[in-house]
Short mmCIF file of N, CA and C in Angstrom, two decimals:
data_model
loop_
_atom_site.label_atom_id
_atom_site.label_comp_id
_atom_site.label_asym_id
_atom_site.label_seq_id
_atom_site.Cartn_x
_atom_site.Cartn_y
_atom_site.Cartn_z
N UNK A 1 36.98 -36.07 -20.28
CA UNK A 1 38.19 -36.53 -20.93
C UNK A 1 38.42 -37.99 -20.55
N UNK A 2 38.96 -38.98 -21.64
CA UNK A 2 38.51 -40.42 -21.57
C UNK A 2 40.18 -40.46 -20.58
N UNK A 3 40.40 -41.55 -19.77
CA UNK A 3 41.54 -41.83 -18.77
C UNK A 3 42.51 -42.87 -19.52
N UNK A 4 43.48 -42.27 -19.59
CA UNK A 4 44.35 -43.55 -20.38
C UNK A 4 45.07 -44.38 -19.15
N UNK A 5 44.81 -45.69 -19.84
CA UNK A 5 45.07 -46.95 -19.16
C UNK A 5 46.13 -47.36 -19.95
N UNK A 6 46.91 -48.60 -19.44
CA UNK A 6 48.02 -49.46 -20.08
C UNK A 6 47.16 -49.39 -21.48
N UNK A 7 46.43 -50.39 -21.52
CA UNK A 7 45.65 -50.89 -22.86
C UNK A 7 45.46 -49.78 -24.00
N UNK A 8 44.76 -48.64 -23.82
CA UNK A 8 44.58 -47.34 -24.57
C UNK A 8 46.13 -46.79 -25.33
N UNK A 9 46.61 -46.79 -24.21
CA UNK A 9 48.26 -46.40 -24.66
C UNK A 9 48.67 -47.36 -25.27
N UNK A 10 48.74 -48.80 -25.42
CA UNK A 10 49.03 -49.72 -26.39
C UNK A 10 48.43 -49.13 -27.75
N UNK A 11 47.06 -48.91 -27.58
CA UNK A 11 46.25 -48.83 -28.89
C UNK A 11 46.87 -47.99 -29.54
N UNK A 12 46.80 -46.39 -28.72
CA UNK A 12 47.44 -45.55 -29.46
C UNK A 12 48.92 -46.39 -30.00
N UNK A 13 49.64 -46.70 -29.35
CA UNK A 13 51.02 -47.48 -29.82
C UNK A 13 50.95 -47.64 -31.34
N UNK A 14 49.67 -48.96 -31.14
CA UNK A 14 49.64 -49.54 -32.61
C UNK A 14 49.23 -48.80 -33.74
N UNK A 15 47.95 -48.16 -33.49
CA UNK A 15 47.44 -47.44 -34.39
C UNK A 15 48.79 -46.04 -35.18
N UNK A 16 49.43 -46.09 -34.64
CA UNK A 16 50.73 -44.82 -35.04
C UNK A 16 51.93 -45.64 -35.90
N UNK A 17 51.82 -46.87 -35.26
CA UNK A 17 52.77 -47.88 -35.80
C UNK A 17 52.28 -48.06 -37.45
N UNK A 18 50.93 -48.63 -37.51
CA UNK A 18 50.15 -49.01 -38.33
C UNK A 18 50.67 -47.70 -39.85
N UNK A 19 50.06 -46.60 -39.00
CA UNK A 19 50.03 -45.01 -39.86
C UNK A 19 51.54 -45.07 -40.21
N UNK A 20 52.67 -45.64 -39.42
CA UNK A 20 53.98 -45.28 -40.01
C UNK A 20 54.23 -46.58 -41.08
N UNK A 21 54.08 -47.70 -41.35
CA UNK A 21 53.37 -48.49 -42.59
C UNK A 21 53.21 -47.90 -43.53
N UNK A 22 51.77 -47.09 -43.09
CA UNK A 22 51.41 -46.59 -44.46
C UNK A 22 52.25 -45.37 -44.97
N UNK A 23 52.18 -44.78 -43.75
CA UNK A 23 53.18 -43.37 -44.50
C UNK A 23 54.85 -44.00 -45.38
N UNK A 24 55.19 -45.51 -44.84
CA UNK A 24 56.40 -46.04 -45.87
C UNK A 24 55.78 -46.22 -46.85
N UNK A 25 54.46 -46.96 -47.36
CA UNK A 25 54.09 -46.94 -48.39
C UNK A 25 53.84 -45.94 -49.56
N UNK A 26 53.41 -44.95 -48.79
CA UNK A 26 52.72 -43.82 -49.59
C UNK A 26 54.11 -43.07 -50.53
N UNK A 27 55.28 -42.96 -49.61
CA UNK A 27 56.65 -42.69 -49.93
C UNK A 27 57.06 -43.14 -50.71
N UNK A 28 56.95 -44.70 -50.86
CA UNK A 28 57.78 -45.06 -51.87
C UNK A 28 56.72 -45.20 -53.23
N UNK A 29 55.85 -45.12 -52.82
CA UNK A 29 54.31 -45.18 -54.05
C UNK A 29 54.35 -44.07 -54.83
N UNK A 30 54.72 -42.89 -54.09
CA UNK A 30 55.20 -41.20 -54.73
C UNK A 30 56.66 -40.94 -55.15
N UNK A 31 57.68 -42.05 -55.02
CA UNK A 31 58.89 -41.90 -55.21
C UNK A 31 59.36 -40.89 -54.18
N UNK A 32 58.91 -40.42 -53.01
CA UNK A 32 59.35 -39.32 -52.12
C UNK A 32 60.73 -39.87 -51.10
N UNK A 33 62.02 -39.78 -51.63
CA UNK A 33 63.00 -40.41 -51.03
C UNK A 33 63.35 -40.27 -49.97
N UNK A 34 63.03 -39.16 -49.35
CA UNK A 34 63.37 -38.64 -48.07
C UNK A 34 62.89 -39.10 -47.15
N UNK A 35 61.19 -39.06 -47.35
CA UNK A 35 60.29 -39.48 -46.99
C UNK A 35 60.18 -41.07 -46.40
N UNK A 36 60.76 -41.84 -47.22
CA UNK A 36 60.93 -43.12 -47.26
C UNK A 36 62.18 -43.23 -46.30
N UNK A 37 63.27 -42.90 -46.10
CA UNK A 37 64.22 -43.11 -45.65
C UNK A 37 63.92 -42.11 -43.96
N UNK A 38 62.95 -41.15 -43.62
CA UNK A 38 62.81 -40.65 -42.50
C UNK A 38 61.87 -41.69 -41.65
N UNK A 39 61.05 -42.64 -42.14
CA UNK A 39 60.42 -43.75 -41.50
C UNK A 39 61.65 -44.66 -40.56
N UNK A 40 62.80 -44.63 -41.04
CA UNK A 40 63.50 -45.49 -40.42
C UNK A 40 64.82 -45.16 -39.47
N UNK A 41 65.21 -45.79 -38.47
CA UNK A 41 66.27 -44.66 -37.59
C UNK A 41 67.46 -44.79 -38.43
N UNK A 42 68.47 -44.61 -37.51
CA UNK A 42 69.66 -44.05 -37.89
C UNK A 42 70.41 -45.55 -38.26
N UNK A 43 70.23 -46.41 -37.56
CA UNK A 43 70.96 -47.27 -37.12
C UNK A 43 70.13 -48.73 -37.99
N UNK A 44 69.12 -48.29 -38.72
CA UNK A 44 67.99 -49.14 -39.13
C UNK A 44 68.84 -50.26 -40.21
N UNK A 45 68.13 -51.39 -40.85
CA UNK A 45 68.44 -52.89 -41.61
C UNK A 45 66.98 -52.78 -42.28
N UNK A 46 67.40 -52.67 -43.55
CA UNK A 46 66.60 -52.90 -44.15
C UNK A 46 67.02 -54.22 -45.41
N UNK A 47 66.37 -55.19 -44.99
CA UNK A 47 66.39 -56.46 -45.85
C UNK A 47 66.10 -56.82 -46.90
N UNK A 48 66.03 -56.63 -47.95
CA UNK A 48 65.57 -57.39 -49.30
C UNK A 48 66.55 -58.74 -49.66
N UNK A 49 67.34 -59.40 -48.96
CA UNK A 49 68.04 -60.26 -49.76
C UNK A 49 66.99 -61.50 -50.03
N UNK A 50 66.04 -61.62 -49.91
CA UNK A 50 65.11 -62.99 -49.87
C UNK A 50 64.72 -62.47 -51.80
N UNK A 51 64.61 -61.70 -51.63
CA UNK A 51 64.22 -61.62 -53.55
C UNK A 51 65.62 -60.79 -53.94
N UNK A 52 66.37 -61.40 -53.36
CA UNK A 52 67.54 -61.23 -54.50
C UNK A 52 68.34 -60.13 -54.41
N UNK A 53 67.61 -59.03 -53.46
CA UNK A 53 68.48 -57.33 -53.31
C UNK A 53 69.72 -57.77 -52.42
N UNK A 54 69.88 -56.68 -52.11
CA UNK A 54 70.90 -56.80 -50.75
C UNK A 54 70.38 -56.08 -49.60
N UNK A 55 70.99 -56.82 -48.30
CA UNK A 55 70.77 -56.09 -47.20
C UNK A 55 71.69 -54.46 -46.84
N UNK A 56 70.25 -53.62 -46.40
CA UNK A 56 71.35 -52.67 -46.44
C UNK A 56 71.45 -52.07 -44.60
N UNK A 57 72.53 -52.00 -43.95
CA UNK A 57 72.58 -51.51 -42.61
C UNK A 57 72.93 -50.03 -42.36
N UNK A 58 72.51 -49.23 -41.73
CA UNK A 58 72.98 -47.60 -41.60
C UNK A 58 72.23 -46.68 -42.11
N UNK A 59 71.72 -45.51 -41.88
CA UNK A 59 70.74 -44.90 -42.60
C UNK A 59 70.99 -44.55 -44.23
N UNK A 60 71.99 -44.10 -44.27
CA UNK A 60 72.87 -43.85 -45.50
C UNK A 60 72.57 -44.89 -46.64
N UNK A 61 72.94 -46.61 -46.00
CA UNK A 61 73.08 -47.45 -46.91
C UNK A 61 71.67 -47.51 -47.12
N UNK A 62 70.93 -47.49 -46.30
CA UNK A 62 68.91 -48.01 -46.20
C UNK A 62 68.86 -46.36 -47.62
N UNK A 63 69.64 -45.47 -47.11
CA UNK A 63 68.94 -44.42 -48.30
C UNK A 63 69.34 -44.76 -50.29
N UNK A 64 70.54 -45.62 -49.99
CA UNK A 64 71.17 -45.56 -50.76
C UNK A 64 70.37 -46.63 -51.81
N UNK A 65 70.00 -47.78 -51.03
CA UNK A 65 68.79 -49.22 -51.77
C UNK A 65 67.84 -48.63 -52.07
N UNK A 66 67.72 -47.45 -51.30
CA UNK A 66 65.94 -47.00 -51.87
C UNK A 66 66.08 -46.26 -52.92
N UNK A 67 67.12 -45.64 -53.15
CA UNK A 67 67.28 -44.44 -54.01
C UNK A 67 67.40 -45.49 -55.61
N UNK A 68 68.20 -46.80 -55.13
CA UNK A 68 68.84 -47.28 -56.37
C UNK A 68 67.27 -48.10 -56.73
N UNK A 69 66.44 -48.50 -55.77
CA UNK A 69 64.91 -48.68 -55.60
C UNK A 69 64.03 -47.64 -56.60
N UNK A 70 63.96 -46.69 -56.33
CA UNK A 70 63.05 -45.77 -56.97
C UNK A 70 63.28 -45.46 -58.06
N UNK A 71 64.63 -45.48 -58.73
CA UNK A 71 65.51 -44.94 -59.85
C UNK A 71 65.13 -45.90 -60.88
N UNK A 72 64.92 -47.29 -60.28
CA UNK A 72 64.65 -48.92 -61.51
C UNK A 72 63.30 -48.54 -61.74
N UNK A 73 62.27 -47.67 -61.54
CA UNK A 73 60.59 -48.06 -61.30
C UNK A 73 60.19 -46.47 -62.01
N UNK A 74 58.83 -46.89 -62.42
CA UNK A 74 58.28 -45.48 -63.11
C UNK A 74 56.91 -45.57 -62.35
N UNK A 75 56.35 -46.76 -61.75
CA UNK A 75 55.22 -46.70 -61.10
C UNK A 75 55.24 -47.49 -59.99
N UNK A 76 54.63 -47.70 -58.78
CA UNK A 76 54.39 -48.56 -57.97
C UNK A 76 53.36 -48.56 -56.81
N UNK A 77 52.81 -49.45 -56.47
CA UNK A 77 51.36 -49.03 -55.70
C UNK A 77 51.72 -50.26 -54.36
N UNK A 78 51.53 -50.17 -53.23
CA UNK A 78 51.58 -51.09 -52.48
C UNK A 78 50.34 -51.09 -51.35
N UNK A 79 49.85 -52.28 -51.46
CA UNK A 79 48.32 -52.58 -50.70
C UNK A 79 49.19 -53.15 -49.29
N UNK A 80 48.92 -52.74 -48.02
CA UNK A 80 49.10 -54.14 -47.05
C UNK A 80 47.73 -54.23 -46.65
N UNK A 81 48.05 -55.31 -45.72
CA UNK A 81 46.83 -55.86 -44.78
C UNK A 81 47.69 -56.85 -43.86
N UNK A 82 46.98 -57.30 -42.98
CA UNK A 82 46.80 -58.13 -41.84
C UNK A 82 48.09 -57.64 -40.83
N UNK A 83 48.01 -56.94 -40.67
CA UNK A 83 49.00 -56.01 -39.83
C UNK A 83 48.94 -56.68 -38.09
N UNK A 84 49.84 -57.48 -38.25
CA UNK A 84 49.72 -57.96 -36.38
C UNK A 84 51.14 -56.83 -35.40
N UNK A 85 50.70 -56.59 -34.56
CA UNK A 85 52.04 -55.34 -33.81
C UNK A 85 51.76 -56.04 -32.40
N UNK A 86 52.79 -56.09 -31.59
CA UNK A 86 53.26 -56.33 -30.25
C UNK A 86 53.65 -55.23 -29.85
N UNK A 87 53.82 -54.82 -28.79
CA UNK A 87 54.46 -53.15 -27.99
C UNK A 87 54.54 -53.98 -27.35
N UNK A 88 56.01 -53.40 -26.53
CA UNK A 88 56.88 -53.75 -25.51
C UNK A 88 57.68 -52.46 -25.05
N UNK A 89 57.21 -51.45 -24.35
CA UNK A 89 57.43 -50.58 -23.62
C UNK A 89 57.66 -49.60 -25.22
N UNK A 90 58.83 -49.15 -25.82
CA UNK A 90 59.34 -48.13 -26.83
C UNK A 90 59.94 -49.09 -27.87
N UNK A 91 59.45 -50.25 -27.96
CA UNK A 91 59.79 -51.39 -28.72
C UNK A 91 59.03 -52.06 -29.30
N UNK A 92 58.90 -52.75 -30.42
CA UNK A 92 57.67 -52.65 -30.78
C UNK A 92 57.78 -54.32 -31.92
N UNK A 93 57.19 -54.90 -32.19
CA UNK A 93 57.75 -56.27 -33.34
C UNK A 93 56.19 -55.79 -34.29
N UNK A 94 56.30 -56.58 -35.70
CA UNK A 94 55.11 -56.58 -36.15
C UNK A 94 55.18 -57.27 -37.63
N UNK A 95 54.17 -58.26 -37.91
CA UNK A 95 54.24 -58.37 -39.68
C UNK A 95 53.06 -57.57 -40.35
N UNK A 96 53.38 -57.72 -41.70
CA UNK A 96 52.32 -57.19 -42.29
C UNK A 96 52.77 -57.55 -43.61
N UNK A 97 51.37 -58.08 -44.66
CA UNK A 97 51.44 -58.62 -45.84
C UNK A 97 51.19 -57.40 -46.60
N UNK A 98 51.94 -57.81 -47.99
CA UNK A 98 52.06 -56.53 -48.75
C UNK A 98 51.72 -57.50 -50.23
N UNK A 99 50.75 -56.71 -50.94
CA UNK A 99 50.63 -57.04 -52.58
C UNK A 99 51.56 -55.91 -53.08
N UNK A 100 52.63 -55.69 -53.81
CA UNK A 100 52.57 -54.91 -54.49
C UNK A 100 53.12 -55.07 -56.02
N UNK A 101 52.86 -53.54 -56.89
CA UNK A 101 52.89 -54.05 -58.17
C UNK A 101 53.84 -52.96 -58.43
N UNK A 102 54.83 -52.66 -59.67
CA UNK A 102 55.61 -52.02 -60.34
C UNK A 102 55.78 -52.14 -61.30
N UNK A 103 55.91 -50.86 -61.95
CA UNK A 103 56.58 -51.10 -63.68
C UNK A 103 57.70 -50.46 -63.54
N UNK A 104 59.41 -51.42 -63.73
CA UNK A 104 60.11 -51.27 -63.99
C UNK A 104 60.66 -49.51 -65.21
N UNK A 105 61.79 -49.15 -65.27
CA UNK A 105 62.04 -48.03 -66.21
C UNK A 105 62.17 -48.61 -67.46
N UNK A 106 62.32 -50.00 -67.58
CA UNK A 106 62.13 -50.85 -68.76
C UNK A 106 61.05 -51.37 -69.71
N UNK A 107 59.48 -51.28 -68.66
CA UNK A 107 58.42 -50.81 -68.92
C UNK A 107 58.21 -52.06 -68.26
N UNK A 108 59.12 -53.44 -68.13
CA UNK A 108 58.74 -54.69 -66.91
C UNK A 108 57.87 -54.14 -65.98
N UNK A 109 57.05 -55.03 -65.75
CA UNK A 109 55.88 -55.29 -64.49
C UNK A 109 56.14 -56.02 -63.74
N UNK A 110 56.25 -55.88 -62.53
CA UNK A 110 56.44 -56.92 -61.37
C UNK A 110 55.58 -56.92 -60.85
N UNK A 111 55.07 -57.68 -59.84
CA UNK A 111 53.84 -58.33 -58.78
C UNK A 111 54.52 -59.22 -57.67
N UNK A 112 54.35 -58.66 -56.52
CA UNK A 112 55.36 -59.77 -55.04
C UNK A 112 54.03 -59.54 -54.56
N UNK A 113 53.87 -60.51 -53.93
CA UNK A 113 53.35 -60.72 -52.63
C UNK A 113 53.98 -61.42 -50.99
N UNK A 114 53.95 -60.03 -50.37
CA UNK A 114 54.90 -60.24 -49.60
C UNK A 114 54.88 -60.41 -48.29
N UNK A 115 55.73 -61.12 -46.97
CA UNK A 115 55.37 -60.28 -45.81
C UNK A 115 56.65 -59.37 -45.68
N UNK A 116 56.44 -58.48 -45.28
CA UNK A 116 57.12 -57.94 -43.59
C UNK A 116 57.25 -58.14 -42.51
N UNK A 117 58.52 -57.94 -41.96
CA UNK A 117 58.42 -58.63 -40.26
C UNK A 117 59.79 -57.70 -40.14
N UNK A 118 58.93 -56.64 -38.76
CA UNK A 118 59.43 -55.34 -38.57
C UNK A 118 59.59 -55.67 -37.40
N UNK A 119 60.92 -54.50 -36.84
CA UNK A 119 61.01 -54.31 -35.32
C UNK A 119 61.40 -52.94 -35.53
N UNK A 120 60.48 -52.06 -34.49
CA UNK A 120 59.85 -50.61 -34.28
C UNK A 120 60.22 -50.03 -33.15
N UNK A 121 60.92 -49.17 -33.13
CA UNK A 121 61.99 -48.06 -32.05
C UNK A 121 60.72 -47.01 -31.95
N UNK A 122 60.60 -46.67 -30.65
CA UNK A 122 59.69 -45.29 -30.52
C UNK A 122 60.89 -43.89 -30.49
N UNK A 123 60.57 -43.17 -31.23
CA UNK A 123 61.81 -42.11 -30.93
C UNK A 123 61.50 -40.90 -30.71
N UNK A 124 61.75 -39.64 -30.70
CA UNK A 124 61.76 -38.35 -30.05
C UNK A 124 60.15 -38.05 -31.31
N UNK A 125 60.93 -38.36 -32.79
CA UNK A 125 59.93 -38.13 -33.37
C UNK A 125 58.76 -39.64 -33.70
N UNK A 126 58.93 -40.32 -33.39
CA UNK A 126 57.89 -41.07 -33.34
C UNK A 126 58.16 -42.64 -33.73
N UNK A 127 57.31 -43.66 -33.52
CA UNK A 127 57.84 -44.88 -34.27
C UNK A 127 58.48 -45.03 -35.40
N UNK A 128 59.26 -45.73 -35.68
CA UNK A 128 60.53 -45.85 -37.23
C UNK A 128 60.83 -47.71 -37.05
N UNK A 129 60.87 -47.22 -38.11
CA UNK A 129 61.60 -49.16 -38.24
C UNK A 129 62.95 -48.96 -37.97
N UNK A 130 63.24 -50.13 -37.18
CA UNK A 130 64.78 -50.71 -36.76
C UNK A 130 65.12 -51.77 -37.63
N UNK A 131 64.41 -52.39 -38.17
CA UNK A 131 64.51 -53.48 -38.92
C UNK A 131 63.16 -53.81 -40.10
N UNK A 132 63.18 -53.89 -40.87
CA UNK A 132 62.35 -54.57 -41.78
C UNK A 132 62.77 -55.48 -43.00
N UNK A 133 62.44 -56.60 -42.78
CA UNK A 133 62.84 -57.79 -43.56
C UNK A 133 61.63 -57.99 -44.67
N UNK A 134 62.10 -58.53 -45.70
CA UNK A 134 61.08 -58.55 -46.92
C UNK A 134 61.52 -60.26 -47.50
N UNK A 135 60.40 -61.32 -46.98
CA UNK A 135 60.24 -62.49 -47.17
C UNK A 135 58.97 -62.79 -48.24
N UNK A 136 58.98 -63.21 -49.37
CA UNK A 136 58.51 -63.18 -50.48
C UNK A 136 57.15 -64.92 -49.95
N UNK A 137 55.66 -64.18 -50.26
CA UNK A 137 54.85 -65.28 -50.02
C UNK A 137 54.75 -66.60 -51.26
N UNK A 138 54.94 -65.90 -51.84
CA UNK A 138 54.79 -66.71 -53.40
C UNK A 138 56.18 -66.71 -54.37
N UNK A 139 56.55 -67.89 -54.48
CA UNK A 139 57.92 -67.60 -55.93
C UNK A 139 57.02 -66.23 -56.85
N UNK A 140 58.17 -65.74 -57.52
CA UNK A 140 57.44 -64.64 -58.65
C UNK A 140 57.06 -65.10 -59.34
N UNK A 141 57.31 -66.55 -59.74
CA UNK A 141 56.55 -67.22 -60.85
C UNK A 141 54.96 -67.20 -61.38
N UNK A 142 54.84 -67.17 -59.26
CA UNK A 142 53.19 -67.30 -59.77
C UNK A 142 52.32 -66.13 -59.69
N UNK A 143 52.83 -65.11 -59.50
CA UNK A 143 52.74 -63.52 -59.78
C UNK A 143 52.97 -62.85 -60.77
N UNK A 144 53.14 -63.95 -61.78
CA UNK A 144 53.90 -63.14 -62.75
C UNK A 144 52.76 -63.85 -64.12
N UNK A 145 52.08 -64.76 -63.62
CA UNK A 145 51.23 -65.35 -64.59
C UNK A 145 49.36 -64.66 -64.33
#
């Protein structure tokens, strides 16, 4: 049986961090609302005001953007990559770039390319976002051509 060290236990850290990413993605990619809103604690901020949403604070309100989120969209797929994570004991910072695409209930198509820049609570049930901010890499202009 391999001996866990500081370093190993980081890894594991990240690698779970990473998986809770994707499992937000996969959620909101399936429209699974619950799903989407159990990634994040109680107390969580979830940011969109950089493209125009609003910030929402409290689990309730974070459920409430996503819900009014999923309700505008009939499709949506989200790619990340370059995923950088820090651990700091049950604390955790991290960005990660996101392509993603949507078709509006209007039949509109959108395209962001985005980052994220998260801060990650370890909890009874596992890493969750405390924060995730959504800072837009490109005007939509040029996503949109």
């Amino acid at each position: 049986m391999p001996v866990q060290t500081p370093e190993t236990t980081v890894d594991v850290d990240v690698e779970q961090i990473r998986r809770l990413v994707h499992q937000y993605c996969r959620a909101i990619d399936t429209f699974q609302l619950s799903d989407v809103v159990g990634t994040f604690t109680d107390d969580a901020v979830w940011d969109m005001s950089a493209l125009g949403a609003s910030q929402a604070s409290g689990i309730e309100n974070v459920r409430a953007s996503f819900a009014a989120l999923i309700d505008s969209l009939t499709a949506c797929v989200h790619f990340t990559t370059n995923h950088l994570v820090d651990v700091d004991g049950d604390t955790a910072t991290g960005t990660v770039y996101c392509h993603a695409f949507a078709i509006g209930a209007d039949g509109s198509r959108v395209e962001n390319l985005i980052l994220y820049t998260d801060d990650y609570t370890r909890t009874a049930g596992g890493w969750k976002f405390q924060r995730r901010t959504v800072t837009p890499l490109m005007p939509a202009e040029a996503t949109a051509k």
